[in-house]
PDB file of C-alpha atoms in Angstrom:
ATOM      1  CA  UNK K  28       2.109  31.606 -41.633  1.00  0.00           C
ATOM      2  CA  UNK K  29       4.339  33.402 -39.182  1.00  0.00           C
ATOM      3  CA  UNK K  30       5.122  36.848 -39.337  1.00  0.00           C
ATOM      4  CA  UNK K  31       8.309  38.801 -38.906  1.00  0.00           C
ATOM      5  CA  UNK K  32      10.994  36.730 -36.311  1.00  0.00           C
ATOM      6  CA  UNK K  33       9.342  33.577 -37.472  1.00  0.00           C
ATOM      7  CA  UNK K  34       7.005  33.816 -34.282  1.00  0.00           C
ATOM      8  CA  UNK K  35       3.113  33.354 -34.867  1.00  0.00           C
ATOM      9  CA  UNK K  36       0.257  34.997 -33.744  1.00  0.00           C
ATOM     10  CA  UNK K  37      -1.794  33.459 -31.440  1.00  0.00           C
ATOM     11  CA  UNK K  38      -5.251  35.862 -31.245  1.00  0.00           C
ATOM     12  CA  UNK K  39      -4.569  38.503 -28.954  1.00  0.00           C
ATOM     13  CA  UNK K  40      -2.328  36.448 -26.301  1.00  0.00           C
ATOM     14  CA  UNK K  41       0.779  37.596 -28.397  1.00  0.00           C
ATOM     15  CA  UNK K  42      -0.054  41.099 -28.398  1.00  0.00           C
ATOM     16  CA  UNK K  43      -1.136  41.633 -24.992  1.00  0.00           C
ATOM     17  CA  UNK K  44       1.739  39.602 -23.923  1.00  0.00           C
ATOM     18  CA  UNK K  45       4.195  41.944 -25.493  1.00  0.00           C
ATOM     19  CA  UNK K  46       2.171  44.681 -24.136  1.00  0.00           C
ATOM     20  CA  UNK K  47       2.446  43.342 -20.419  1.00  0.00           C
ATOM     21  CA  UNK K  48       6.214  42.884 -21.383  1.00  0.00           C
ATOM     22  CA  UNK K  49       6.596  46.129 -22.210  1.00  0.00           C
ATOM     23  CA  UNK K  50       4.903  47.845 -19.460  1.00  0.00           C
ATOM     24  CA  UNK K  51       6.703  45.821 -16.943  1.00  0.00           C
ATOM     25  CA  UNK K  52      10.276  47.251 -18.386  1.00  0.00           C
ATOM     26  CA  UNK K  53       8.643  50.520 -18.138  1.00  0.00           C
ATOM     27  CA  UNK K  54       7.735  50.501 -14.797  1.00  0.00           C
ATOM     28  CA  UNK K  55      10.637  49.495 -13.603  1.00  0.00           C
ATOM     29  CA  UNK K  56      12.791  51.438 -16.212  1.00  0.00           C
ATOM     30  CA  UNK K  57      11.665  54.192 -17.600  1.00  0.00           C
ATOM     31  CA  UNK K  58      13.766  57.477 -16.706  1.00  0.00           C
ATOM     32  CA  UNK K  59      11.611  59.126 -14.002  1.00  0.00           C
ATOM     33  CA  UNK K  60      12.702  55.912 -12.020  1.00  0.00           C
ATOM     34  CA  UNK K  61      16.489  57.169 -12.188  1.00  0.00           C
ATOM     35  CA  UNK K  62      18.509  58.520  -9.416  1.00  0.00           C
ATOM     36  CA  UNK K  63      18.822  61.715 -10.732  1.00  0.00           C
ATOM     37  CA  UNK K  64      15.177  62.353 -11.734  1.00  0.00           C
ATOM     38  CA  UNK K  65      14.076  60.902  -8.434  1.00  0.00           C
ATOM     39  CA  UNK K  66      15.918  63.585  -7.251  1.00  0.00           C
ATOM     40  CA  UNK K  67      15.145  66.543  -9.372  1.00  0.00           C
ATOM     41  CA  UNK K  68      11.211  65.473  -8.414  1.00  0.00           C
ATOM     42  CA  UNK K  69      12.193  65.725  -5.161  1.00  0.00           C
ATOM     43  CA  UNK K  70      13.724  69.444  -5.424  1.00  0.00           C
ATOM     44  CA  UNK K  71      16.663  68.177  -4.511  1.00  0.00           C
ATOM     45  CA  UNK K  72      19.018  69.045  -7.361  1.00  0.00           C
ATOM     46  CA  UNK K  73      21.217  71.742  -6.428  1.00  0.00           C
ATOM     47  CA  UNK K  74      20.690  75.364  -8.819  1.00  0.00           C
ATOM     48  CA  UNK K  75      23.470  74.526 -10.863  1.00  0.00           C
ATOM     49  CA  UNK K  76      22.004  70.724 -11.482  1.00  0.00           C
ATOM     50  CA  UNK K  77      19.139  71.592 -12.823  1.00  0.00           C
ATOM     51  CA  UNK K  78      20.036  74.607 -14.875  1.00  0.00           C
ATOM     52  CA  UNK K  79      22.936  71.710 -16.907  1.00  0.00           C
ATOM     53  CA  UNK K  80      19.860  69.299 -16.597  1.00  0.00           C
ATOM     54  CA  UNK K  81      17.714  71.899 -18.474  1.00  0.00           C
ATOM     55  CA  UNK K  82      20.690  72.811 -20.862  1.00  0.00           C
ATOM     56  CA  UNK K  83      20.983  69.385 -22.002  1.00  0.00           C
ATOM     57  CA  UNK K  84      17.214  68.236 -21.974  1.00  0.00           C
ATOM     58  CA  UNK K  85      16.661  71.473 -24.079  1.00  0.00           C
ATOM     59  CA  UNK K  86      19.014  70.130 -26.837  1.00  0.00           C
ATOM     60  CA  UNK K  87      16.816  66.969 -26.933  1.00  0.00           C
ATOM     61  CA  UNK K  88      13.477  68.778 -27.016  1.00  0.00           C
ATOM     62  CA  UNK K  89      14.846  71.189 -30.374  1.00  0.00           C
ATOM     63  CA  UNK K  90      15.769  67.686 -32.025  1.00  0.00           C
ATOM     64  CA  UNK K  91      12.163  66.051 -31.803  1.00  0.00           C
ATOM     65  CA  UNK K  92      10.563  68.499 -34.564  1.00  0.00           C
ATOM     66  CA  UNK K  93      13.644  67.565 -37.084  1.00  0.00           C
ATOM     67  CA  UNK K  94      12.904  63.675 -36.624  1.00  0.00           C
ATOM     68  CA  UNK K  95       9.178  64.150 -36.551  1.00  0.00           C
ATOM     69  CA  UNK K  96       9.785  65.673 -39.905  1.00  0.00           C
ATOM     70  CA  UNK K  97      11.941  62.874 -41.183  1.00  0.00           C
ATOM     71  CA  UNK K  98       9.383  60.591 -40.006  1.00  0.00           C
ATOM     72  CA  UNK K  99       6.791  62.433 -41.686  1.00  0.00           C
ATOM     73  CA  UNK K 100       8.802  62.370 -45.074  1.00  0.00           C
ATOM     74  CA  UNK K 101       8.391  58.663 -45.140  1.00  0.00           C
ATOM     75  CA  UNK K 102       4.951  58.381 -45.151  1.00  0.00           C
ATOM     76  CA  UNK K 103       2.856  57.517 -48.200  1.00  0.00           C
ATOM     77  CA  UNK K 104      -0.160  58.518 -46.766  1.00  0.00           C
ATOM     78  CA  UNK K 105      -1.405  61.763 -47.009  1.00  0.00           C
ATOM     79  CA  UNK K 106      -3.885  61.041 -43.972  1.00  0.00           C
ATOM     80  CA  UNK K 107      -0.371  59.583 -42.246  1.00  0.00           C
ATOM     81  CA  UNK K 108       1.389  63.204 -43.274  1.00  0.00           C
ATOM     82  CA  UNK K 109      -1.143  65.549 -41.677  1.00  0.00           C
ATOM     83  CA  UNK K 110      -1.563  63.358 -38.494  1.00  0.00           C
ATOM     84  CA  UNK K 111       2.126  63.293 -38.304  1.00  0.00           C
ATOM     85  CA  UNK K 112       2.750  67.258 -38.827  1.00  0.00           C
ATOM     86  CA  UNK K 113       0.778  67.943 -35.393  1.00  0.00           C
ATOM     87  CA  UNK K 114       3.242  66.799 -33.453  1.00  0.00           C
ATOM     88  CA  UNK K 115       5.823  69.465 -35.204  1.00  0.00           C
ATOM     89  CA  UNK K 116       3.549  72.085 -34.851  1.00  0.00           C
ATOM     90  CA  UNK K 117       2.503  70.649 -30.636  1.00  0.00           C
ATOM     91  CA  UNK K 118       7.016  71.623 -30.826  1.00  0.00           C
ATOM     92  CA  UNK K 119       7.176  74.507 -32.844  1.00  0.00           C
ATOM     93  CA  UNK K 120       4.194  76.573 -32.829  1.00  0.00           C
ATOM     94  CA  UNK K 121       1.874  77.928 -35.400  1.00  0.00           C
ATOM     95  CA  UNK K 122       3.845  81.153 -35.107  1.00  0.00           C
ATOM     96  CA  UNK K 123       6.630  82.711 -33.281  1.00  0.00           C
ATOM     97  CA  UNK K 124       6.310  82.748 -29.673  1.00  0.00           C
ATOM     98  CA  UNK K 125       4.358  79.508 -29.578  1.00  0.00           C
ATOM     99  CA  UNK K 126       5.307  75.621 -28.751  1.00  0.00           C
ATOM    100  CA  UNK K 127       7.045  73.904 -27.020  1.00  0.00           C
ATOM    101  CA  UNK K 128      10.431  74.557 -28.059  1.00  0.00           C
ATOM    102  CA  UNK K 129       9.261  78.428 -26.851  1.00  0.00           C
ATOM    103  CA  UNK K 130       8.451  76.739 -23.155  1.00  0.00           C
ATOM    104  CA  UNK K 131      11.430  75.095 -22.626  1.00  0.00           C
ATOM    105  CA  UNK K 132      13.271  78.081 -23.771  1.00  0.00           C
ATOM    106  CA  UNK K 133      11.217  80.441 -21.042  1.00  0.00           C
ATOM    107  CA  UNK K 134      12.115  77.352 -18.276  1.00  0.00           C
ATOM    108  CA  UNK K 135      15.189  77.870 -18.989  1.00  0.00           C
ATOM    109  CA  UNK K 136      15.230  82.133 -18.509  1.00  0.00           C
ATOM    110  CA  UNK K 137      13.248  81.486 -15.485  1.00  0.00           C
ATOM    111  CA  UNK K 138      16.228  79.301 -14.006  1.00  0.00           C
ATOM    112  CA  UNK K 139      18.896  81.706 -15.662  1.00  0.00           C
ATOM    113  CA  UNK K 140      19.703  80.445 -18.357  1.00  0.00           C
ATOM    114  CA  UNK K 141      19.531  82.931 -21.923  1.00  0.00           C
ATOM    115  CA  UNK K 142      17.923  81.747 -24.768  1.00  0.00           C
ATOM    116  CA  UNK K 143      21.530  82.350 -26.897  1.00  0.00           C
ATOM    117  CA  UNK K 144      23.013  80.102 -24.363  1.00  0.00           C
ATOM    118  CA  UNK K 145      20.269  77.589 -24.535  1.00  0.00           C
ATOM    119  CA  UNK K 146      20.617  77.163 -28.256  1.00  0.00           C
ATOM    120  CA  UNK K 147      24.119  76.978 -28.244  1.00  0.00           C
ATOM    121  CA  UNK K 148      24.743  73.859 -28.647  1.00  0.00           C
ATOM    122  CA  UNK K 149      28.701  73.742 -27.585  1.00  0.00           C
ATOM    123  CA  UNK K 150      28.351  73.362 -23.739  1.00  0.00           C
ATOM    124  CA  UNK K 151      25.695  70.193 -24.284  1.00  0.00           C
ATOM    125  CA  UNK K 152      27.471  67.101 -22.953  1.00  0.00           C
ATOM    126  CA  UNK K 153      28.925  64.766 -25.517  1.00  0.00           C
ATOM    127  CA  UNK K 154      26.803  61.572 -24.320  1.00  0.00           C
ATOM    128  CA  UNK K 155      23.722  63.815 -24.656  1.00  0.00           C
ATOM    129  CA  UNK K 156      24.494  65.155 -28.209  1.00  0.00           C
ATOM    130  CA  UNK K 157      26.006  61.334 -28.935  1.00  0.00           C
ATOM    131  CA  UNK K 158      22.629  60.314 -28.006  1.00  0.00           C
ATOM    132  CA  UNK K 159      19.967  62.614 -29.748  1.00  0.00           C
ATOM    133  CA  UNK K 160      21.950  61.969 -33.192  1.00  0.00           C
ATOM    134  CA  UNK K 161      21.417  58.517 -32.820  1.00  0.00           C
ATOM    135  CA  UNK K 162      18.059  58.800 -31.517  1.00  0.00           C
ATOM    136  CA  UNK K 163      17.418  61.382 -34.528  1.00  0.00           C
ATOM    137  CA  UNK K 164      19.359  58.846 -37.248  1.00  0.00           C
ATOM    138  CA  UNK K 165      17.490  56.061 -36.155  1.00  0.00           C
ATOM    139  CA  UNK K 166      14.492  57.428 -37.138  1.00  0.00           C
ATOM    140  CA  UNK K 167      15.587  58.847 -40.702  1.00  0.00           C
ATOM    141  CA  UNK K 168      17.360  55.360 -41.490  1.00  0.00           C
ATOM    142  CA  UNK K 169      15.027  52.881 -40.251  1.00  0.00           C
ATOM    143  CA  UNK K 170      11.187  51.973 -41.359  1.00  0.00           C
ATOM    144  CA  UNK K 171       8.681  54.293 -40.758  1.00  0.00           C
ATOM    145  CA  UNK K 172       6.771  51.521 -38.239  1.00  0.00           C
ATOM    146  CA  UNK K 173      10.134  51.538 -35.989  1.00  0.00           C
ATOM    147  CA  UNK K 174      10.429  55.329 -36.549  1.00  0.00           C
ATOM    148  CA  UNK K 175       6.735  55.845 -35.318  1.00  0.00           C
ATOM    149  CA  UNK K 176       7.653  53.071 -32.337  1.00  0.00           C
ATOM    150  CA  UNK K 177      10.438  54.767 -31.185  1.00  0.00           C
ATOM    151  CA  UNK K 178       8.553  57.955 -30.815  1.00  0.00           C
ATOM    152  CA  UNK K 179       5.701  57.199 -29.052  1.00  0.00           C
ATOM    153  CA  UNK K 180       6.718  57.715 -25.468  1.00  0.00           C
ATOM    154  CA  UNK K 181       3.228  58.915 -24.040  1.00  0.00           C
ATOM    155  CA  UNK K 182       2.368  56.130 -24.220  1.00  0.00           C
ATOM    156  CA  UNK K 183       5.117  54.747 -21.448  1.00  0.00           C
ATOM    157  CA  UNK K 184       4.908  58.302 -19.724  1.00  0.00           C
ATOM    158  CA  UNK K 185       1.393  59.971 -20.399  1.00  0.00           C
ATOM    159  CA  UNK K 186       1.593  60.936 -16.315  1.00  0.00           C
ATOM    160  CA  UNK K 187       4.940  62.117 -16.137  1.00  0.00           C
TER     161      UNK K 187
END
């Protein structure tokens, strides 16, 4: 019987053939292979670069604790639910003061940037807030397996 796309399994060959798929778009892909990262890497952005790089990254990072938690809504499972949760808490602390939200926001002092400016989200480019709501809405509307795919970008980027 075939399974979703009306493609069948054939032992592990279809699996690790996706995987090698997948890899190979990452390597040659992923966004640490872009112009612009290539150059920030590099130290090669200019002040002002990397301070609107920061800016708009920021807005991503204080979006990926909302759609954890909409991801973690959808799960039956309380073992699901409390494996989820880390991930908000790796983002938002245990307290205040803590998480990653709380380093980007000191990254962004340290380059001159205040925290009021940081999370105001007015001077964020449109294609960058365009893009976080749909990354964000994707995971509330769709399935929690897609959700939970769509999130799991250590494991295309655990070096970076």
């Amino acid at each position: 019987m075939g399974h979703r796309g009306g493609r069948r399994r054939n032992g592990d060959r279809t699996v690790s053939t996706l995987e090698e798929r997948l890899r190979d778009v990452v390597a040659r892909r992923y966004q640490d292979r872009h112009p612009f990262n290539r150059r920030m890497h590099d130290g090669e952005l200019t002040p002002d670069e990397l301070r609107r790089w920061i800016r708009n990254r920021f807005h991503y990072q204080r979006a990926i604790p909302v759609k954890d938690a909409l991801i973690t809504a959808k799960f039956d499972s309380p073992a699901l639910r409390r494996m989820w949760v880390r991930r908000i808490q790796d983002h938002d602390g245990g307290a205040d003061g803590e998480g990653g939200i709380e380093r980007w926001l000191r990254l962004g002092e340290a380059a001159g940037l205040t925290r009021e400016r940081l999370l105001d989200a007015d001077g964020v480019l449109p294609g960058v807030r365009l893009a976080v709501d749909g990354y964000v809405n994707f995971c509330r509307l769709r399935s929690p397996l897609e959700a939970v795919a769509a999130s799991l970008t250590e494991l295309s980027a655990p070096d970076i």
